XYZ file of C-alpha atoms in Angstrom:
549
model
C 155.209 119.024 110.474
C 155.238 121.024 113.834
C 152.788 123.756 114.250
C 153.987 127.098 115.576
C 150.694 128.801 116.849
C 150.555 128.906 120.434
C 147.354 128.646 122.327
C 146.452 128.750 125.996
C 143.392 127.818 128.252
C 141.738 130.810 129.332
C 141.062 129.972 133.080
C 142.933 129.520 136.093
C 144.879 125.914 135.549
C 143.677 124.867 139.223
C 139.874 125.531 138.376
C 140.689 123.801 135.168
C 141.729 120.884 137.348
C 138.888 120.627 139.582
C 136.195 121.473 136.728
C 137.852 118.812 134.169
C 140.257 116.009 135.125
C 138.854 115.524 138.756
C 135.075 115.765 137.851
C 134.698 113.102 135.319
C 134.435 109.958 136.245
C 132.684 107.814 133.414
C 134.252 106.841 129.926
C 130.810 106.948 128.550
C 130.440 110.707 129.649
C 133.807 111.593 128.157
C 132.779 109.875 125.023
C 129.559 111.654 124.964
C 131.130 115.268 125.081
C 132.879 114.475 121.984
C 130.125 113.146 120.217
C 127.870 115.722 121.620
C 130.247 118.561 120.248
C 130.061 117.117 116.893
C 126.196 117.161 116.874
C 126.365 120.675 118.051
C 129.012 121.448 115.052
C 126.339 119.874 112.547
C 128.597 116.876 111.696
C 127.041 114.264 109.716
C 129.350 111.791 111.072
C 131.645 110.754 113.736
C 134.274 108.218 113.355
C 135.712 106.482 116.610
C 138.875 104.504 116.143
C 140.680 102.175 118.550
C 143.975 101.184 118.874
C 144.842 98.456 121.690
C 148.308 98.171 120.869
C 149.151 101.562 121.422
C 146.519 102.153 124.025
C 145.162 105.135 121.831
C 141.802 106.441 120.903
C 140.692 108.731 118.036
C 137.379 110.389 117.424
C 136.816 112.498 114.283
C 134.007 114.310 112.982
C 133.092 116.107 109.887
C 131.174 119.052 111.565
C 131.798 122.876 110.446
C 135.407 122.625 112.515
C 137.284 125.653 114.456
C 139.253 128.420 113.065
C 142.126 129.708 114.981
C 139.910 132.428 116.583
C 137.282 129.820 117.520
C 139.945 127.493 118.839
C 141.427 130.171 121.042
C 138.286 132.220 122.055
C 135.709 129.727 122.067
C 137.100 126.174 122.563
C 139.932 127.132 125.077
C 137.618 129.770 126.773
C 136.330 127.619 129.522
C 132.475 128.606 130.202
C 132.039 129.807 126.623
C 128.699 128.655 125.321
C 126.740 129.767 122.190
C 123.565 129.766 124.350
C 125.007 132.987 126.071
C 124.410 134.542 122.621
C 121.162 133.883 122.520
C 121.438 130.716 120.176
C 119.467 127.632 121.220
C 119.882 125.792 117.564
C 122.903 125.200 115.078
C 122.865 126.716 111.613
C 121.264 123.396 110.572
C 118.560 123.319 113.045
C 119.781 121.193 115.621
C 118.919 121.727 119.035
C 122.160 122.351 121.050
C 123.531 119.514 123.622
C 126.146 121.829 125.115
C 125.255 124.386 127.654
C 127.618 125.217 130.295
C 130.742 125.473 128.076
C 132.708 123.075 130.424
C 132.019 119.810 129.092
C 135.165 119.939 126.945
C 137.211 119.779 129.951
C 135.946 115.900 130.276
C 138.560 115.175 127.443
C 141.443 115.934 130.184
C 140.037 113.148 132.442
C 140.591 109.961 130.660
C 144.070 110.038 128.732
C 147.988 110.902 129.584
C 147.804 113.018 126.415
C 145.031 114.636 124.562
C 145.690 116.452 121.094
C 142.844 118.463 119.355
C 143.147 119.531 115.967
C 140.547 121.259 113.836
C 139.892 122.947 110.375
C 137.173 124.724 108.581
C 136.483 124.789 104.727
C 138.356 128.146 104.731
C 141.303 127.529 106.970
C 144.031 124.819 107.257
C 144.138 122.734 110.704
C 144.719 124.544 113.931
C 145.403 122.752 117.450
C 147.301 121.889 120.396
C 148.119 119.021 122.844
C 147.535 118.687 126.546
C 150.152 116.479 128.416
C 148.682 115.871 131.719
C 151.929 115.499 133.290
C 152.981 118.700 131.929
C 149.554 120.175 133.487
C 150.213 118.840 136.549
C 153.537 120.701 137.115
C 152.082 123.922 135.912
C 149.281 123.584 138.583
C 151.933 122.934 141.204
C 154.048 125.849 140.315
C 150.819 127.956 140.020
C 151.536 129.030 136.551
C 149.093 131.392 134.771
C 147.448 130.223 131.670
C 149.368 132.240 129.368
C 152.565 130.644 130.797
C 151.377 127.211 130.113
C 150.600 127.245 126.441
C 149.297 123.909 124.558
C 151.969 121.670 123.210
C 152.635 121.401 119.472
C 151.465 118.637 117.428
C 152.443 116.725 114.159
C 150.154 116.688 111.126
C 151.984 113.095 110.247
C 150.354 111.544 113.416
C 146.945 112.131 112.046
C 147.712 111.137 108.321
C 145.490 108.285 108.326
C 142.236 110.418 109.492
C 143.216 113.685 107.697
C 142.653 112.343 104.022
C 139.673 113.644 102.414
C 138.706 115.494 105.716
C 137.257 118.677 104.458
C 136.216 120.099 107.537
C 135.780 119.160 111.299
C 137.663 117.906 114.387
C 139.838 115.402 115.157
C 140.844 114.228 118.977
C 143.374 111.995 119.763
C 143.785 110.363 123.273
C 146.993 108.631 124.177
C 147.699 106.252 127.155
C 144.172 105.818 128.113
C 144.107 105.821 132.019
C 142.151 102.547 132.238
C 143.645 101.486 128.823
C 141.462 100.734 125.854
C 140.549 97.555 127.648
C 137.079 97.481 126.117
C 136.181 95.300 123.395
C 134.693 96.571 120.109
C 131.590 94.729 120.855
C 131.299 96.530 124.202
C 131.613 100.155 122.649
C 129.199 99.393 119.934
C 126.513 98.240 122.552
C 127.317 101.154 124.683
C 127.154 103.812 121.950
C 123.897 102.234 120.405
C 122.295 102.619 124.333
C 123.488 105.937 125.036
C 123.534 108.041 121.639
C 120.189 107.595 120.455
C 119.960 110.518 118.206
C 122.544 108.508 116.043
C 120.056 105.670 115.476
C 117.107 107.736 114.789
C 118.322 110.841 113.201
C 119.355 110.195 109.301
C 121.595 113.011 109.377
C 123.880 111.814 111.891
C 125.885 108.570 112.022
C 128.563 107.208 114.476
C 130.907 104.784 113.086
C 133.445 102.535 114.883
C 136.669 101.360 113.273
C 134.289 102.287 110.080
C 131.279 100.185 111.142
C 128.160 102.037 111.055
C 126.505 101.751 114.696
C 122.819 100.563 114.275
C 120.128 99.226 116.481
C 121.539 95.673 115.363
C 124.114 96.190 117.975
C 121.348 95.752 120.467
C 119.905 92.422 118.999
C 121.009 90.309 121.928
C 119.148 92.756 124.383
C 115.968 92.822 122.079
C 116.092 89.009 121.919
C 115.874 88.784 125.877
C 113.319 91.321 126.156
C 110.035 90.023 127.439
C 107.628 92.908 128.259
C 107.229 96.433 126.891
C 105.497 99.738 128.157
C 105.549 102.722 125.866
C 105.267 106.005 127.017
C 103.057 108.460 125.042
C 103.654 106.004 121.732
C 107.109 106.618 121.253
C 108.230 106.129 117.515
C 111.527 104.527 117.669
C 113.347 101.943 115.316
C 114.447 99.581 118.065
C 110.675 99.134 119.291
C 109.616 98.706 115.811
C 112.278 96.639 114.236
C 113.851 94.616 117.230
C 111.133 94.125 119.815
C 109.064 91.743 117.408
C 108.846 88.722 119.821
C 107.418 90.089 123.128
C 105.599 87.802 125.337
C 102.951 90.304 125.545
C 101.796 93.188 123.277
C 103.235 96.294 124.188
C 101.411 98.547 126.812
C 100.811 102.084 126.274
C 101.027 104.676 128.952
C 100.303 108.158 129.179
C 102.451 110.913 130.905
C 103.114 114.443 130.212
C 102.622 115.488 126.527
C 106.491 116.520 126.169
C 107.666 113.270 127.878
C 108.301 110.047 125.872
C 110.036 106.894 126.149
C 109.668 103.161 126.847
C 110.561 100.648 129.695
C 111.056 97.179 128.835
C 111.824 94.085 130.946
C 114.359 91.071 130.326
C 113.912 87.347 131.220
C 116.846 87.604 133.739
C 118.714 90.343 135.268
C 122.002 89.022 133.681
C 120.597 89.778 130.169
C 121.101 93.557 131.259
C 124.987 93.240 131.516
C 127.113 94.599 128.371
C 129.072 91.660 127.383
C 131.365 90.760 130.503
C 131.657 94.183 131.688
C 130.260 95.904 134.842
C 128.056 97.980 132.336
C 124.384 97.321 132.629
C 121.623 98.868 130.723
C 118.999 100.837 132.796
C 116.197 102.998 132.633
C 117.925 106.130 131.408
C 116.862 109.768 131.087
C 117.533 111.666 127.843
C 117.142 115.400 127.197
C 117.134 116.554 123.595
C 118.718 112.950 122.577
C 121.689 113.619 125.301
C 121.802 111.200 128.074
C 121.325 113.354 131.239
C 120.842 110.617 133.874
C 121.702 106.963 134.121
C 119.620 104.383 135.832
C 116.940 107.013 136.724
C 115.173 104.409 138.766
C 117.546 104.885 141.465
C 115.964 108.267 142.383
C 112.408 106.368 143.023
C 113.683 103.207 144.501
C 110.982 100.789 145.624
C 113.556 97.918 146.576
C 111.639 95.499 144.623
C 113.187 92.502 142.823
C 111.435 93.541 139.279
C 113.855 96.833 139.246
C 116.642 94.211 138.341
C 114.750 93.308 134.976
C 114.083 96.944 133.670
C 115.792 99.002 131.149
C 114.492 101.638 128.713
C 114.702 105.339 127.785
C 112.546 108.361 128.804
C 112.823 111.654 126.754
C 111.797 114.807 128.551
C 113.057 117.761 126.098
C 111.368 120.141 128.372
C 113.980 119.960 131.071
C 116.213 121.985 128.819
C 114.666 125.601 128.970
C 116.147 128.970 130.247
C 116.968 127.601 133.500
C 120.073 125.427 133.805
C 119.403 122.428 136.002
C 122.089 119.861 134.658
C 124.923 119.229 137.265
C 128.221 120.289 136.207
C 129.642 116.753 135.767
C 126.958 116.129 133.052
C 125.925 113.085 134.932
C 122.897 114.123 136.566
C 120.242 116.772 137.322
C 120.513 119.363 139.919
C 118.809 118.058 142.905
C 115.370 119.198 144.254
C 114.632 121.183 140.802
C 110.810 121.387 140.948
C 110.265 120.335 137.262
C 112.429 117.215 137.519
C 111.051 116.685 141.177
C 107.562 116.513 139.473
C 108.597 114.451 136.644
C 110.057 111.833 139.337
C 106.764 111.521 141.226
C 104.612 111.048 138.237
C 107.161 108.522 137.042
C 107.046 106.792 140.422
C 103.246 106.107 139.798
C 103.798 104.817 136.503
C 106.317 102.305 137.758
C 103.763 101.271 140.351
C 101.621 99.895 137.649
C 104.162 98.515 135.624
C 105.400 96.360 138.488
C 102.120 94.931 138.867
C 101.814 94.152 135.132
C 105.157 92.729 135.186
C 104.247 90.420 137.982
C 100.977 89.380 136.450
C 102.695 88.529 132.838
C 105.651 86.774 134.531
C 103.360 84.489 136.458
C 101.342 84.086 133.257
C 104.236 82.629 131.229
C 105.482 80.630 133.801
C 108.467 82.545 135.517
C 109.245 83.707 138.876
C 107.328 87.270 139.748
C 107.448 90.039 142.220
C 107.909 88.251 145.888
C 106.639 91.588 147.323
C 103.585 91.887 145.495
C 100.558 91.402 147.903
C 98.203 90.041 145.289
C 99.144 86.438 146.500
C 100.259 85.303 149.907
C 103.641 84.469 150.132
C 102.701 80.676 150.299
C 100.539 81.077 146.931
C 103.376 82.678 145.311
C 106.070 79.933 146.453
C 103.641 77.214 145.343
C 103.073 78.781 141.775
C 106.956 79.453 141.468
C 107.506 75.643 142.250
C 104.804 74.679 139.632
C 106.371 76.821 137.186
C 109.901 75.176 137.829
C 108.191 71.815 137.452
C 105.960 72.392 134.456
C 108.964 73.572 132.615
C 110.143 69.830 132.239
C 106.964 69.261 130.119
C 107.209 72.114 127.732
C 107.707 70.509 124.334
C 110.254 71.760 121.750
C 109.391 74.585 119.216
C 109.313 71.887 116.436
C 106.517 69.663 118.252
C 103.245 70.223 116.651
C 101.436 69.457 120.167
C 103.448 72.176 121.704
C 100.912 74.598 121.585
C 98.155 72.367 122.963
C 100.171 71.063 125.674
C 101.273 74.459 126.624
C 97.507 75.205 127.185
C 97.163 72.069 129.324
C 99.905 73.232 131.550
C 98.597 76.595 131.917
C 95.086 75.194 132.710
C 96.435 73.480 135.774
C 98.480 76.699 137.125
C 95.769 78.198 139.325
C 94.861 74.589 140.777
C 98.743 73.720 141.325
C 99.111 76.984 143.151
C 96.360 75.765 145.644
C 97.211 72.031 145.712
C 100.708 72.457 146.102
C 100.329 74.668 148.984
C 97.563 72.372 150.642
C 99.996 69.530 150.317
C 102.622 71.254 151.840
C 100.446 71.981 155.227
C 99.288 68.534 155.199
C 102.919 67.034 155.285
C 104.098 69.622 157.562
C 101.195 69.370 160.219
C 100.840 65.453 159.742
C 104.568 64.986 160.444
C 104.790 67.377 163.334
C 102.012 65.588 164.966
C 103.893 62.074 164.241
C 107.176 63.676 166.213
C 104.887 64.592 168.921
C 103.502 61.128 169.515
C 106.926 59.886 169.568
C 108.249 62.401 171.923
C 105.400 61.891 174.203
C 105.756 58.242 173.700
C 101.918 57.748 173.226
C 100.967 54.115 172.617
C 98.852 53.102 169.510
C 95.365 52.438 169.820
C 93.630 49.315 168.796
C 92.058 51.248 165.679
C 95.285 52.743 164.948
C 97.150 49.306 164.868
C 94.476 47.729 162.774
C 94.850 50.601 160.284
C 98.640 50.132 160.281
C 98.498 46.561 159.673
C 95.704 47.104 156.617
C 98.211 49.566 155.110
C 101.234 47.386 155.488
C 99.582 44.677 154.084
C 98.646 46.448 150.871
C 102.120 47.895 150.573
C 103.382 44.777 150.672
C 101.090 43.459 147.845
C 101.740 46.271 145.620
C 105.454 45.938 145.918
C 105.404 42.426 144.881
C 103.390 43.194 142.033
C 105.801 45.890 140.940
C 108.720 43.406 141.653
C 110.711 45.746 144.169
C 112.131 45.150 147.495
C 113.568 48.427 148.360
C 112.396 50.260 151.623
C 110.100 52.898 150.797
C 109.509 55.073 153.943
C 112.630 56.956 155.537
C 111.179 56.037 159.028
C 109.491 52.379 158.533
C 107.703 52.919 161.951
C 104.020 52.212 162.648
C 103.191 56.081 162.768
C 104.194 56.771 159.212
C 101.387 54.659 158.066
C 98.661 56.959 159.902
C 97.105 59.965 158.266
C 95.764 63.003 160.291
C 92.407 61.255 161.147
C 94.113 58.468 163.236
C 96.938 60.687 164.676
C 94.259 62.806 165.840
C 92.612 60.326 167.969
C 96.085 59.331 169.573
C 96.621 62.927 171.007
C 92.763 64.148 171.316
C 90.706 62.384 173.882
C 87.781 64.690 173.296
C 84.522 63.305 171.866
C 84.220 64.642 168.362
C 80.477 64.133 168.446
C 79.987 66.319 171.625
C 82.659 69.355 170.782
C 85.004 70.775 168.657
C 88.442 69.326 168.436
C 91.238 68.168 166.480
C 89.544 64.657 165.938
C 86.441 66.209 164.612
C 88.299 68.632 162.068
C 90.698 65.487 160.858
C 87.478 63.685 160.005
C 85.877 66.416 157.833
C 89.548 66.853 156.358
C 90.216 63.441 155.436
C 87.993 63.120 152.249
C 89.123 66.240 150.652
C 92.685 65.480 151.959
C 92.791 62.175 150.081
C 91.298 63.527 146.790
C 94.203 65.965 147.242
C 96.693 63.328 147.789
C 95.777 61.632 144.782
C 96.343 64.790 142.479
C 92.801 65.336 141.915
C 91.641 68.904 140.905
C 89.337 70.193 143.551
C 85.902 72.159 143.181
C 85.748 75.415 144.612
C 83.688 74.272 147.214
C 86.068 71.470 148.164
C 89.000 74.101 148.184
C 86.939 76.385 150.540
C 86.151 73.425 153.046
C 89.769 72.193 153.192
C 91.086 75.475 153.563
C 88.194 76.156 156.603
C 89.060 72.667 158.132
C 92.974 73.205 157.853
C 92.984 76.529 159.534
C 91.282 75.104 162.539
C 93.841 72.052 162.486
C 96.956 74.424 162.233
C 95.665 76.533 165.159
C 94.996 73.307 167.253
C 98.433 71.743 166.210
C 100.127 74.842 167.295
C 98.262 74.726 170.562
C 99.252 71.332 170.908
C 102.849 71.785 170.110
C 103.216 74.824 172.609
C 102.418 72.618 175.322
C 99.371 74.159 176.505
């Protein structure tokens, strides 16, 4: 059945082109406009239907719908906004999400043809279709709006969606520009992420192919979440029902009273990817339940590794006041707005604390932390990371009755390992560099050094025989490989250690603690201080030696 009503846009077609089709880039933004319009129309339900074979998408709601007058003088009147009439809430008391009256143009940006039909409880369906190819020609010919009426539509095309539809709007997208390439799983997760009001408001539900979108759609993200920072004790079902296996109790943060939300972190950055797409969860800003800024941390960049692990939602309804501070594209907030800038500055301070918490907690749970956090030296951090990687091999399965006890043992070794691993590396490097120096300079072994080599060779032969092995053990089976720093030092430093400070004296002091270290003993605090002090002297003298001074 062809509809004979003729409707047209009330705006210059070239301006419509600039404001609509060329402005909106994100499919999620386009989807958001349709869902937001349904919210503002007091809809209780929104249904989204996907037809990949026909490359078609349908969005239907059961809101108040539009009469002929509404369709022509409100929907097609670009810039019309209920707020201009002083209204801030819907008849049922919902705060309006729409503001400028141009968001509807987003619908033109993602498909070859868009058909909109709507009905009220008192009137039958009205509507029209916009074919983007025809609109291109009209713009090229510089036609006035009244010379480009919306196209007719057929009720039969909508028969699957009009059954028992008492009021509301139905939008059909044909020939999606990128094709309906997204999977149902992808759409479920993105809708659950970005349309929060559908999860917390019991009077509003979103369905995808008749399956209700719930927080269960985010169970994979929740499963991989390790830590949580709750801003002003946000009451959210996702936090209460899904984030029940955190590695640490959630931490509460305070900000301005009209700001709430949460920041969470996952085990791996890849855990933030939504299925196999390029879409990635981030820390997003919402105003009155509407996504206003994606990945807000990009505005307070710290260039820290930890940022790649964070996602969350921050809600600042106070940004929606008499001043219009939202970008025309609906994908951001006007730059340099005073209220918004203050919010970002406050958030930056909170993120600084979150970064420190994250590093402490990650290290505690034997994960790589933040390499740019200065609370550890670079060497200490690398040592701890190495220990974490190695100790993972000794973690027992969840079914083991000894797991908790062994986990405790592994944790107790952490701080000592950070020191011992680093000290071993320092010893390994310094002694091998001195060996190479002796080889380079062709320095002969002393009688004492030769005796020590023979002693150690004899011991090695004895132990290899007891073990029943005949393989070579040392990569360079030369005499120098059997000598430690105390003997090596005497070959390159001819000073008398009893009379003046020198490498030989430092090596003698170094030896007993060094030997305990090499035998994987846990050192006392006093021994650690001694080893550190003496090694710093050795390092300085070896550097001087290698420099040729």
